[in-house]
XYZ file of C-alpha atoms in Angstrom:
187
model
C 24.858 -12.552 -14.630
C 21.555 -10.655 -14.589
C 21.649 -6.915 -15.272
C 20.816 -4.821 -12.171
C 17.825 -3.114 -13.856
C 16.332 -6.476 -14.866
C 17.011 -7.906 -11.404
C 15.194 -4.942 -9.811
C 12.164 -5.484 -12.069
C 12.091 -9.221 -11.316
C 12.236 -8.515 -7.587
C 9.425 -5.980 -7.901
C 7.230 -8.426 -9.876
C 8.229 -11.582 -7.939
C 4.919 -12.093 -6.111
C 2.932 -11.638 -9.331
C 5.255 -14.080 -11.130
C 4.818 -16.712 -8.410
C 1.019 -16.276 -8.507
C 1.071 -16.686 -12.298
C 3.156 -19.851 -11.912
C 0.618 -21.256 -9.443
C -2.188 -20.350 -11.889
C -0.405 -22.250 -14.675
C -0.131 -25.246 -12.337
C -3.889 -24.996 -11.691
C -4.570 -24.900 -15.433
C -2.385 -27.963 -15.887
C -4.418 -29.822 -13.239
C -7.638 -28.799 -15.000
C -6.196 -30.003 -18.321
C -5.411 -33.415 -16.786
C -9.088 -33.640 -15.825
C -10.810 -36.238 -13.733
C -13.078 -36.171 -10.717
C -10.276 -35.173 -8.341
C -7.899 -33.074 -10.434
C -10.539 -30.892 -12.132
C -11.965 -29.418 -8.875
C -8.490 -29.244 -7.357
C -7.162 -27.379 -10.393
C -10.136 -25.009 -10.304
C -9.495 -24.254 -6.625
C -5.772 -23.686 -7.265
C -6.590 -21.403 -10.229
C -9.093 -19.383 -8.148
C -6.572 -19.032 -5.318
C -3.829 -17.927 -7.728
C -6.150 -15.387 -9.379
C -7.053 -13.727 -6.071
C -3.416 -13.831 -4.959
C -2.238 -12.322 -8.249
C -4.761 -9.459 -8.094
C -3.731 -8.665 -4.519
C -0.061 -8.844 -5.490
C -0.640 -6.389 -8.355
C -2.369 -3.930 -6.022
C 0.371 -4.301 -3.423
C 3.006 -3.716 -6.116
C 1.230 -0.571 -7.357
C 0.970 0.674 -3.749
C 4.714 0.358 -3.066
C 6.901 3.385 -3.819
C 10.628 3.706 -4.391
C 12.365 4.436 -1.081
C 13.342 8.098 -1.049
C 12.354 9.374 2.400
C 14.294 8.919 5.618
C 12.907 6.754 8.375
C 11.454 3.292 8.702
C 7.917 1.928 9.007
C 7.114 -0.948 11.358
C 3.873 -2.942 11.346
C 3.517 -5.432 14.200
C 0.394 -7.026 15.658
C -2.122 -4.323 14.799
C 0.251 -1.450 15.458
C 1.852 0.905 12.946
C 5.035 2.725 13.835
C 7.259 5.230 12.090
C 10.811 5.835 13.238
C 12.106 8.973 11.537
C 15.152 11.153 12.060
C 13.125 14.064 13.492
C 9.730 12.580 14.348
C 7.903 9.335 14.744
C 5.538 7.375 16.897
C 3.109 4.485 17.023
C -0.614 4.103 16.344
C -2.744 1.088 17.175
C -4.987 0.200 14.217
C -8.096 -0.305 16.411
C -7.630 3.277 17.716
C -7.344 4.721 14.207
C -10.320 6.907 13.208
C -9.069 8.571 10.031
C -6.560 8.045 7.244
C -5.584 10.847 4.872
C -2.995 11.347 2.163
C -1.381 14.764 2.639
C 1.039 16.606 0.364
C 3.250 19.083 2.227
C 6.059 20.977 0.483
C 6.137 18.410 -2.308
C 6.293 15.393 0.046
C 3.416 12.922 0.219
C 2.589 11.617 3.694
C 0.068 9.287 5.285
C -1.742 11.086 8.118
C -3.065 8.587 10.675
C -5.380 10.108 13.289
C -6.443 8.473 16.533
C -9.664 9.055 18.476
C -7.811 11.280 20.962
C -6.754 13.561 18.032
C -3.094 12.475 18.086
C -1.696 12.097 14.591
C 1.206 10.294 13.005
C 2.687 11.402 9.682
C 4.439 8.714 7.610
C 6.121 9.428 4.246
C 4.649 7.173 1.558
C 8.160 6.491 0.292
C 9.818 5.573 3.610
C 11.559 2.247 4.064
C 8.951 -0.437 4.803
C 5.956 1.725 3.803
C 4.747 -1.052 1.495
C 3.771 -2.972 4.660
C 1.029 -0.404 5.248
C -1.003 -1.914 2.378
C -1.960 -4.968 4.424
C -2.337 -2.923 7.626
C -4.712 -0.473 5.936
C -6.531 -3.404 4.329
C -7.511 -4.640 7.793
C -9.429 -1.423 8.545
C -13.216 -1.964 8.448
C -14.777 -0.643 5.250
C -11.469 0.249 3.561
C -11.789 0.572 -0.230
C -8.502 -0.931 -1.398
C -8.981 0.218 -4.993
C -9.379 3.816 -3.781
C -6.284 3.420 -1.606
C -4.155 2.266 -4.535
C -5.642 4.939 -6.813
C -4.756 7.657 -4.295
C -1.125 6.565 -4.245
C -1.002 6.304 -8.045
C -2.544 9.761 -8.615
C 0.210 12.041 -9.884
C 1.022 15.170 -7.937
C -0.376 18.344 -9.459
C 1.355 21.721 -9.337
C -0.578 24.085 -7.121
C -1.745 21.210 -4.944
C 1.549 20.624 -3.232
C 3.021 18.716 -6.165
C 5.887 21.130 -6.805
C 7.762 22.934 -4.052
C 7.819 26.717 -4.330
C 11.093 28.419 -5.201
C 12.390 30.407 -2.263
C 11.944 34.115 -2.685
C 9.777 33.767 -5.797
C 6.453 32.435 -4.586
C 4.733 31.234 -1.462
C 4.504 27.527 -0.855
C 1.260 26.083 -2.163
C -1.319 25.099 0.421
C -1.167 21.479 1.551
C -3.287 19.046 -0.454
C -5.340 16.726 1.754
C -7.250 13.687 0.521
C -9.510 11.654 2.816
C -8.933 7.946 2.208
C -10.815 6.312 5.086
C -12.825 7.290 8.155
C -14.140 4.949 10.828
C -17.928 4.733 10.831
C -19.413 5.447 14.244
C -22.287 3.201 15.263
C -25.493 5.089 16.027
C -26.642 4.950 19.623
C -23.182 4.347 21.058
C -21.657 6.792 23.520
């Protein structure tokens, strides 16, 4: 009964819609008033506000699935299972996170302390799960993370692939998103 385009938009916005519904419930409790319902409604409204802001960021972080492969996030470990490459990285071993554009494809570059890296397309199946995984990294600026994903690709910075035989491929664009801070005095 619902058009497919509308259904897709409702699915995309579902967490924000539920948070807004909870916020309306909190406002209703505040409107009822009283010594019990007023603080309870305020707490529900505060919870729904934080949840809604996080849901909006998570929604802006997610991309349409266009790349092959699948991302797994389980118990502090990120994995990518692709048709030609893949691997796993433990989040506590992660020392650097970059957003790289190679031949028109945008990839997360996760680097471990032993210099091993894992490249994950930002538009792979399940890549939206990386939002919460990256959010657990110490000192991660979530607004900068979302802004990096939302930044449009620019020609000459890997945004447009070069035509074969007409021009060389542009150099890869690399953007540092996060780096683990090393404590002074530790070996």
